[in-house]
Amino acid sequence: VSQLLSARSAAAADSALAGLQGGVGAAVGGLRAALLDLLVELEARLDFDEDLPPLDLPWVKRKIGEVQARVDAALRTQRAGSLLRRGLQVAIVGQPNVGKSSLLNAWTDSDRAIVTPTAGTTRDVVEAALVVGGVPVTLLDTAGIRHSEDEAEMIGVERSRAAAAAADVVVMVVDGAAGWTAEDGEIHAALWGGEGGGGGGCKVRGPALLVANKDDLRGAGSQHCSGTGSSSSSSSGSSTLRSSSRDVRSSSSNGSVAEEEGVEEAEAEGLVLPPGVRSTFAGVVRTSAAQRRGLQDLDAALLRLAGAPQLAAGGVAWAVNERQAEALLRCREALSRLSESVAADLPLDFWTIDLRSAVLALGEVSGQEVGEEVLEAVFSRFCIGK
């Protein structure tokens, strides 16, 4: 109930509601029933082996494998569920006047940040919220990082570094028309380390994206995809925002994002990255905040980086919480031991010990214990003693 009340997006509310309606319980109940079915077969042969046909070993192995796969699938929902509940904090960093505030405004379809032609307008961290593919996202527009004699601006720069170090994801913005500059290199060194970096202990440890903004100012016909080797039309990723909550499922797979390969080939016209910089970023996205282009590509890249592609593909019906995930992990460990016992051809007693451990772990989620039901099922299924 608390997860439903505190939901920050429709997808988070749907996931919490699915949990209330028994989504997790039904899934775990199905797993438990499958393991109990196997346990009944084993227990029967421990006590009444002479009265029963030989155990179907291929069936046992197949049953264990099927349940293991379903347990793994349930565990994978934890990451998505955590993202839906907690959301992502994304720090936008870069030089002054590369379009960080404009990007925040375009990304959230708002005028949250003040934008002027004067470099250094943003002095403090400005927050704005949006929903990307069902995930609540808090954007942090930070002060442009540069050396200044202005005390207030330097305080803002230090806060920018601290925000980047604490963020879940860092988006570094560069001027896509000017390309990578020496000043960008200094910021990279300050945030990620390197010669002349400085910045004390405020180093970025989390994942990062590189955004080449002001793409509309590049020469005509140079809409290359960074790292994909293909060209994209001017309409790719150019849909105008209508809401701060966007569905990224329709984002073009040919958008200007260097994704699976990282940015090893990200040397599109006007954006040649130094060798020491390329490995920092998991992807490169070209945007035009002024024309609101490339934002869906940015959404998709952010979700991939956060490890939630299934959310972009249509969401999750339910998700396990931390307590449930711990129980599922114990179940998976018990099933792994069971598989080893089967492979080593150990006595059935060893098999049932691990199998009972797996069932007990699932019972912590469903609230059920292994009692007389196994013995009752043995007599019911095999008509023993009648």
Short mmCIF file of C-alpha atoms in Angstrom, two decimals:
data_model
loop_
_atom_site.label_atom_id
_atom_site.label_comp_id
_atom_site.label_asym_id
_atom_site.label_seq_id
_atom_site.Cartn_x
_atom_site.Cartn_y
_atom_site.Cartn_z
CA VAL A 1 0.00 0.00 0.00
CA SER A 2 2.82 2.40 0.88
CA GLN A 3 4.41 1.81 -2.53
CA LEU A 4 1.12 2.64 -4.23
CA LEU A 5 0.67 5.82 -2.18
CA SER A 6 4.24 6.98 -2.82
CA ALA A 7 4.29 6.10 -6.54
CA ARG A 8 5.85 8.88 -8.63
CA SER A 9 4.68 7.64 -12.01
CA ALA A 10 1.77 5.77 -13.55
CA ALA A 11 4.03 2.77 -14.20
CA ALA A 12 5.12 2.72 -10.54
CA ALA A 13 1.48 2.86 -9.45
CA ASP A 14 0.54 0.05 -11.85
CA SER A 15 3.38 -2.10 -10.53
CA ALA A 16 2.39 -1.48 -6.91
CA LEU A 17 -1.26 -2.21 -7.71
CA ALA A 18 -0.29 -5.45 -9.45
CA GLY A 19 1.53 -6.45 -6.27
CA LEU A 20 -1.54 -5.65 -4.16
CA GLN A 21 -3.69 -7.71 -6.49
CA GLY A 22 -1.49 -10.73 -5.94
CA GLY A 23 0.85 -10.56 -8.91
CA VAL A 24 3.95 -11.54 -6.92
CA GLY A 25 2.02 -14.00 -4.78
CA ALA A 26 0.58 -15.76 -7.81
CA ALA A 27 3.99 -16.03 -9.47
CA VAL A 28 5.68 -17.35 -6.34
CA GLY A 29 2.75 -19.67 -5.68
CA GLY A 30 3.23 -21.19 -9.11
CA LEU A 31 6.93 -21.74 -8.43
CA ARG A 32 6.19 -23.31 -5.07
CA ALA A 33 3.58 -25.63 -6.58
CA ALA A 34 6.07 -26.81 -9.21
CA LEU A 35 8.70 -27.58 -6.56
CA LEU A 36 6.18 -29.31 -4.30
CA ASP A 37 5.21 -31.50 -7.25
CA LEU A 38 8.84 -32.53 -7.59
CA LEU A 39 9.24 -32.98 -3.83
CA VAL A 40 6.26 -35.34 -3.73
CA GLU A 41 7.87 -37.52 -6.40
CA LEU A 42 11.14 -37.69 -4.47
CA GLU A 43 9.60 -38.25 -1.04
CA ALA A 44 7.45 -41.06 -2.38
CA ARG A 45 10.48 -42.90 -3.70
CA LEU A 46 12.36 -42.47 -0.45
CA ASP A 47 9.73 -44.37 1.50
CA PHE A 48 7.96 -46.51 -1.09
CA ASP A 49 10.55 -47.10 -3.79
CA GLU A 50 9.63 -50.77 -4.32
CA ASP A 51 5.99 -49.91 -5.03
CA LEU A 52 6.67 -47.19 -7.62
CA PRO A 53 8.14 -47.02 -11.13
CA PRO A 54 11.69 -45.65 -11.55
CA LEU A 55 12.14 -41.91 -11.21
CA ASP A 56 12.11 -40.08 -14.53
CA LEU A 57 15.51 -38.37 -14.26
CA PRO A 58 15.21 -36.26 -17.47
CA TRP A 59 11.87 -34.95 -16.15
CA VAL A 60 13.50 -34.03 -12.83
CA LYS A 61 16.31 -32.12 -14.53
CA ARG A 62 13.88 -30.36 -16.86
CA LYS A 63 11.63 -29.39 -13.94
CA ILE A 64 14.55 -27.95 -11.98
CA GLY A 65 15.74 -25.96 -15.01
CA GLU A 66 12.28 -24.54 -15.68
CA VAL A 67 11.86 -23.35 -12.10
CA GLN A 68 15.36 -21.87 -12.05
CA ALA A 69 14.55 -19.87 -15.18
CA ARG A 70 11.32 -18.58 -13.64
CA VAL A 71 13.11 -17.62 -10.41
CA ASP A 72 15.71 -15.70 -12.43
CA ALA A 73 12.95 -13.91 -14.33
CA ALA A 74 11.29 -12.88 -11.06
CA LEU A 75 14.61 -11.61 -9.70
CA ARG A 76 15.13 -9.47 -12.79
CA THR A 77 12.02 -7.50 -11.91
CA GLN A 78 13.70 -6.17 -8.76
CA ARG A 79 15.88 -3.73 -10.70
CA ALA A 80 12.90 -2.41 -12.63
CA GLY A 81 10.84 -2.19 -9.45
CA SER A 82 13.58 -0.29 -7.66
CA LEU A 83 13.81 2.18 -10.54
CA LEU A 84 10.04 2.67 -10.51
CA ARG A 85 9.98 3.30 -6.76
CA ARG A 86 13.18 5.29 -6.28
CA GLY A 87 13.65 6.86 -9.68
CA LEU A 88 16.86 8.21 -11.17
CA GLN A 89 18.85 11.32 -10.35
CA VAL A 90 20.55 12.69 -13.45
CA ALA A 91 23.14 15.48 -13.25
CA ILE A 92 23.64 17.64 -16.35
CA VAL A 93 27.18 19.03 -16.46
CA GLY A 94 29.38 20.87 -18.92
CA GLN A 95 30.87 24.21 -19.85
CA PRO A 96 28.86 27.41 -19.54
CA ASN A 97 26.68 28.14 -22.57
CA VAL A 98 26.66 24.69 -24.15
CA GLY A 99 22.90 24.51 -23.65
CA LYS A 100 22.52 22.62 -20.35
CA SER A 101 19.62 24.75 -19.11
CA SER A 102 18.02 24.76 -22.55
CA LEU A 103 18.30 20.97 -22.63
CA LEU A 104 16.65 20.68 -19.21
CA ASN A 105 13.80 22.94 -20.33
CA ALA A 106 13.30 21.04 -23.58
CA TRP A 107 13.60 17.65 -21.89
CA THR A 108 10.94 18.55 -19.30
CA ASP A 109 8.84 20.74 -21.62
CA SER A 110 9.09 23.59 -19.14
CA ASP A 111 10.83 26.88 -18.41
CA ARG A 112 12.29 25.61 -15.14
CA ALA A 113 15.79 26.94 -15.77
CA ILE A 114 16.65 30.53 -16.69
CA VAL A 115 18.29 30.79 -20.11
CA THR A 116 20.23 33.86 -21.27
CA PRO A 117 23.05 34.45 -23.78
CA THR A 118 25.33 35.32 -20.85
CA ALA A 119 27.68 32.52 -19.84
CA GLY A 120 27.39 31.47 -16.20
CA THR A 121 23.71 32.32 -15.72
CA THR A 122 23.12 29.18 -13.65
CA ARG A 123 24.81 29.59 -10.27
CA ASP A 124 23.09 26.86 -8.26
CA VAL A 125 21.69 23.40 -8.90
CA VAL A 126 18.23 23.59 -10.49
CA GLU A 127 15.97 20.54 -10.17
CA ALA A 128 13.22 19.44 -12.55
CA ALA A 129 11.17 16.25 -12.67
CA LEU A 130 9.93 14.14 -15.56
CA VAL A 131 9.00 10.54 -16.28
CA VAL A 132 10.98 8.57 -18.85
CA GLY A 133 9.51 5.26 -19.93
CA GLY A 134 7.71 4.95 -16.59
CA VAL A 135 10.80 5.80 -14.52
CA PRO A 136 10.64 8.97 -12.37
CA VAL A 137 13.67 11.10 -13.21
CA THR A 138 15.04 14.12 -11.35
CA LEU A 139 17.20 16.29 -13.59
CA LEU A 140 19.86 18.46 -11.96
CA ASP A 141 20.93 21.43 -14.07
CA THR A 142 24.29 22.47 -12.68
CA ALA A 143 26.45 25.55 -12.97
CA GLY A 144 28.85 25.58 -15.91
CA ILE A 145 32.21 24.25 -14.77
CA ARG A 146 35.06 26.69 -15.33
CA HIS A 147 37.56 28.71 -13.32
CA SER A 148 36.24 32.07 -12.19
CA GLU A 149 37.20 34.83 -9.81
CA ASP A 150 33.54 35.20 -8.87
CA GLU A 151 33.09 33.61 -5.44
CA ALA A 152 29.40 32.79 -5.98
CA GLU A 153 30.13 31.15 -9.33
CA MET A 154 32.90 29.03 -7.84
CA ILE A 155 30.57 27.86 -5.08
CA GLY A 156 28.17 26.84 -7.84
CA VAL A 157 30.96 24.97 -9.62
CA GLU A 158 31.77 23.00 -6.46
CA ARG A 159 28.10 22.15 -6.08
CA SER A 160 28.10 20.97 -9.69
CA ARG A 161 30.93 18.58 -8.96
CA ALA A 162 29.20 17.30 -5.83
CA ALA A 163 25.92 16.80 -7.71
CA ALA A 164 27.71 14.84 -10.44
CA ALA A 165 29.45 12.63 -7.90
CA ALA A 166 26.16 11.83 -6.13
CA ALA A 167 24.00 11.32 -9.24
CA ASP A 168 22.88 7.95 -10.57
CA VAL A 169 23.74 9.06 -14.11
CA VAL A 170 25.80 11.99 -15.39
CA VAL A 171 24.99 13.66 -18.70
CA MET A 172 27.90 15.74 -19.97
CA VAL A 173 26.82 18.31 -22.54
CA VAL A 174 29.19 19.69 -25.17
CA ASP A 175 28.66 22.10 -28.04
CA GLY A 176 28.00 19.75 -30.95
CA ALA A 177 28.76 22.49 -33.46
CA ALA A 178 32.14 23.33 -31.93
CA GLY A 179 33.08 19.74 -31.14
CA TRP A 180 35.17 18.51 -28.23
CA THR A 181 37.36 21.32 -26.91
CA ALA A 182 40.24 21.69 -24.49
CA GLU A 183 37.79 23.13 -21.95
CA ASP A 184 35.68 20.00 -22.24
CA GLY A 185 38.81 17.99 -21.58
CA GLU A 186 39.46 19.98 -18.40
CA ILE A 187 35.93 19.29 -17.17
CA HIS A 188 36.33 15.61 -17.98
CA ALA A 189 39.56 15.52 -15.97
CA ALA A 190 37.94 17.37 -13.06
CA LEU A 191 34.99 15.00 -12.84
CA TRP A 192 36.45 11.66 -13.88
CA GLY A 193 40.08 12.14 -12.94
CA GLY A 194 43.16 12.70 -14.99
CA GLU A 195 46.06 15.07 -15.28
CA GLY A 196 45.19 18.49 -13.93
CA GLY A 197 41.76 17.31 -12.84
CA GLY A 198 41.59 18.65 -9.33
CA GLY A 199 38.16 18.56 -7.80
CA GLY A 200 39.20 16.83 -4.58
CA GLY A 201 37.07 13.83 -3.70
CA CYS A 202 34.14 14.76 -5.97
CA LYS A 203 34.81 12.20 -8.66
CA VAL A 204 32.09 10.62 -10.75
CA ARG A 205 31.78 6.88 -10.21
CA GLY A 206 28.47 6.17 -11.93
CA PRO A 207 27.61 5.73 -15.61
CA ALA A 208 27.65 8.66 -18.01
CA LEU A 209 26.28 9.81 -21.35
CA LEU A 210 27.74 12.40 -23.69
CA VAL A 211 25.28 14.80 -25.31
CA ALA A 212 26.38 16.84 -28.33
CA ASN A 213 23.87 19.69 -28.16
CA LYS A 214 23.26 22.52 -30.66
CA ASP A 215 23.16 19.97 -33.44
CA ASP A 216 21.02 22.39 -35.45
CA LEU A 217 24.08 24.65 -35.82
CA ARG A 218 26.14 22.02 -37.61
CA GLY A 219 26.49 22.14 -41.39
CA ALA A 220 23.58 20.88 -43.47
CA GLY A 221 23.74 17.20 -44.42
CA SER A 222 25.94 16.19 -41.49
CA GLN A 223 23.33 14.35 -39.46
CA HIS A 224 25.59 11.36 -38.86
CA CYS A 225 24.94 8.83 -36.15
CA SER A 226 27.73 8.78 -33.61
CA GLY A 227 29.16 5.32 -33.66
CA THR A 228 26.45 3.66 -35.77
CA GLY A 229 27.89 4.38 -39.18
CA SER A 230 24.45 5.24 -40.57
CA SER A 231 22.77 8.51 -41.27
CA SER A 232 19.52 9.63 -39.72
CA SER A 233 16.95 11.87 -41.23
CA SER A 234 16.23 15.24 -39.75
CA SER A 235 13.04 13.85 -38.28
CA SER A 236 14.79 11.16 -36.26
CA GLY A 237 14.21 11.84 -32.57
CA SER A 238 12.68 15.20 -33.46
CA SER A 239 9.19 14.81 -32.06
CA THR A 240 8.12 17.88 -30.13
CA LEU A 241 7.43 17.29 -26.45
CA ARG A 242 3.78 17.42 -25.39
CA SER A 243 4.26 16.18 -21.85
CA SER A 244 7.02 15.63 -19.31
CA SER A 245 6.13 11.93 -19.44
CA ARG A 246 7.14 10.24 -22.69
CA ASP A 247 6.91 6.74 -24.09
CA VAL A 248 10.25 5.78 -25.64
CA ARG A 249 9.05 2.58 -27.32
CA SER A 250 8.67 4.37 -30.64
CA SER A 251 12.16 5.88 -30.54
CA SER A 252 14.00 5.09 -33.74
CA SER A 253 16.63 2.41 -33.47
CA ASN A 254 18.61 4.43 -36.00
CA GLY A 255 18.69 7.51 -33.80
CA SER A 256 21.92 9.35 -33.16
CA VAL A 257 23.07 7.18 -30.29
CA ALA A 258 26.29 5.22 -29.98
CA GLU A 259 25.05 2.40 -27.79
CA GLU A 260 26.14 -1.22 -27.63
CA GLU A 261 29.65 -0.51 -28.86
CA GLY A 262 30.12 2.38 -26.46
CA VAL A 263 31.75 5.28 -28.26
CA GLU A 264 34.83 3.66 -29.71
CA GLU A 265 33.68 4.80 -33.15
CA ALA A 266 32.11 8.06 -32.02
CA GLU A 267 34.01 10.31 -34.38
CA ALA A 268 31.11 11.91 -36.20
CA GLU A 269 31.80 15.19 -37.96
CA GLY A 270 32.67 17.84 -35.39
CA LEU A 271 32.93 15.41 -32.47
CA VAL A 272 36.27 13.63 -32.39
CA LEU A 273 36.87 12.31 -28.88
CA PRO A 274 40.37 11.91 -27.43
CA PRO A 275 41.30 8.27 -26.73
CA GLY A 276 41.32 8.84 -22.97
CA VAL A 277 37.76 10.15 -23.07
CA ARG A 278 35.93 7.58 -25.15
CA SER A 279 35.70 4.87 -22.52
CA THR A 280 34.09 7.23 -20.01
CA PHE A 281 30.77 7.42 -21.83
CA ALA A 282 28.36 4.57 -22.45
CA GLY A 283 26.78 6.42 -25.34
CA VAL A 284 26.73 9.61 -27.39
CA VAL A 285 23.48 11.38 -28.26
CA ARG A 286 23.13 14.34 -30.62
CA THR A 287 20.40 16.81 -29.64
CA SER A 288 19.10 20.23 -30.49
CA ALA A 289 17.44 21.75 -27.44
CA ALA A 290 16.39 24.75 -29.54
CA GLN A 291 14.50 22.52 -31.99
CA ARG A 292 13.68 19.80 -29.46
CA ARG A 293 15.35 17.10 -31.52
CA GLY A 294 17.05 13.97 -30.24
CA LEU A 295 15.11 13.86 -26.97
CA GLN A 296 13.58 10.44 -27.55
CA ASP A 297 17.05 9.12 -28.36
CA LEU A 298 18.20 10.61 -25.06
CA ASP A 299 15.30 8.92 -23.25
CA ALA A 300 16.16 5.54 -24.76
CA ALA A 301 19.88 5.90 -24.00
CA LEU A 302 19.11 6.82 -20.39
CA LEU A 303 16.91 3.77 -19.87
CA ARG A 304 19.51 1.47 -21.43
CA LEU A 305 22.18 2.93 -19.20
CA ALA A 306 19.96 2.52 -16.13
CA GLY A 307 19.50 -1.14 -17.02
CA ALA A 308 15.77 -0.92 -17.66
CA PRO A 309 15.19 -1.73 -21.34
CA GLN A 310 12.15 -3.81 -20.39
CA LEU A 311 10.47 -0.66 -19.10
CA ALA A 312 10.96 1.03 -22.44
CA ALA A 313 9.55 -2.06 -24.13
CA GLY A 314 6.29 -1.97 -22.22
CA GLY A 315 6.81 -1.92 -18.49
CA VAL A 316 6.50 -4.59 -15.81
CA ALA A 317 3.24 -5.93 -14.42
CA TRP A 318 4.73 -6.50 -10.97
CA ALA A 319 8.12 -6.40 -9.30
CA VAL A 320 9.60 -8.08 -6.26
CA ASN A 321 10.86 -5.95 -3.40
CA GLU A 322 14.14 -6.35 -1.54
CA ARG A 323 12.78 -8.80 1.05
CA GLN A 324 11.16 -10.97 -1.60
CA ALA A 325 14.32 -10.88 -3.72
CA GLU A 326 16.39 -12.16 -0.78
CA ALA A 327 14.04 -15.13 -0.41
CA LEU A 328 14.18 -15.83 -4.14
CA LEU A 329 17.98 -15.73 -4.03
CA ARG A 330 17.97 -18.37 -1.28
CA CYS A 331 15.62 -20.44 -3.41
CA ARG A 332 17.94 -20.13 -6.40
CA GLU A 333 20.97 -21.13 -4.31
CA ALA A 334 19.11 -24.20 -3.02
CA LEU A 335 18.15 -25.16 -6.57
CA SER A 336 21.79 -24.80 -7.66
CA ARG A 337 22.82 -27.20 -4.88
CA LEU A 338 20.04 -29.55 -5.95
CA SER A 339 21.29 -29.52 -9.54
CA GLU A 340 24.79 -30.37 -8.31
CA SER A 341 23.44 -33.25 -6.21
CA VAL A 342 21.53 -34.62 -9.19
CA ALA A 343 24.58 -34.30 -11.45
CA ALA A 344 26.76 -36.06 -8.87
CA ASP A 345 24.16 -38.85 -8.52
CA LEU A 346 23.97 -38.39 -4.74
CA PRO A 347 21.29 -40.25 -2.75
CA LEU A 348 17.73 -38.89 -2.89
CA ASP A 349 18.01 -37.74 0.73
CA PHE A 350 20.42 -35.01 -0.40
CA TRP A 351 18.05 -33.97 -3.16
CA THR A 352 15.10 -33.55 -0.81
CA ILE A 353 17.12 -31.46 1.67
CA ASP A 354 17.92 -28.83 -0.96
CA LEU A 355 14.46 -29.05 -2.49
CA ARG A 356 12.80 -28.44 0.88
CA SER A 357 15.10 -25.46 1.42
CA ALA A 358 13.95 -23.99 -1.90
CA VAL A 359 10.28 -24.53 -1.02
CA LEU A 360 10.76 -22.99 2.43
CA ALA A 361 12.41 -19.92 0.89
CA LEU A 362 9.44 -19.42 -1.42
CA GLY A 363 7.13 -19.89 1.55
CA GLU A 364 8.65 -16.79 3.13
CA VAL A 365 7.14 -14.81 0.26
CA SER A 366 3.81 -16.60 0.03
CA GLY A 367 3.40 -17.11 3.78
CA GLN A 368 3.14 -20.90 3.46
CA GLU A 369 5.07 -23.64 5.23
CA VAL A 370 5.88 -27.20 4.22
CA GLY A 371 3.67 -29.26 6.51
CA GLU A 372 1.57 -32.34 6.03
CA GLU A 373 0.71 -31.37 2.46
CA VAL A 374 3.65 -33.32 1.03
CA LEU A 375 2.72 -36.53 2.82
CA GLU A 376 -0.94 -36.08 1.94
CA ALA A 377 -0.01 -35.56 -1.72
CA VAL A 378 2.11 -38.73 -1.71
CA PHE A 379 -0.80 -40.87 -0.52
CA SER A 380 -3.28 -39.06 -2.77
CA ARG A 381 -1.22 -39.33 -5.95
CA PHE A 382 0.12 -42.86 -5.59
CA CYS A 383 -2.74 -44.47 -3.63
CA ILE A 384 -0.21 -45.97 -1.23
CA GLY A 385 -1.59 -47.67 1.87
CA LYS A 386 -5.14 -47.95 0.49
#
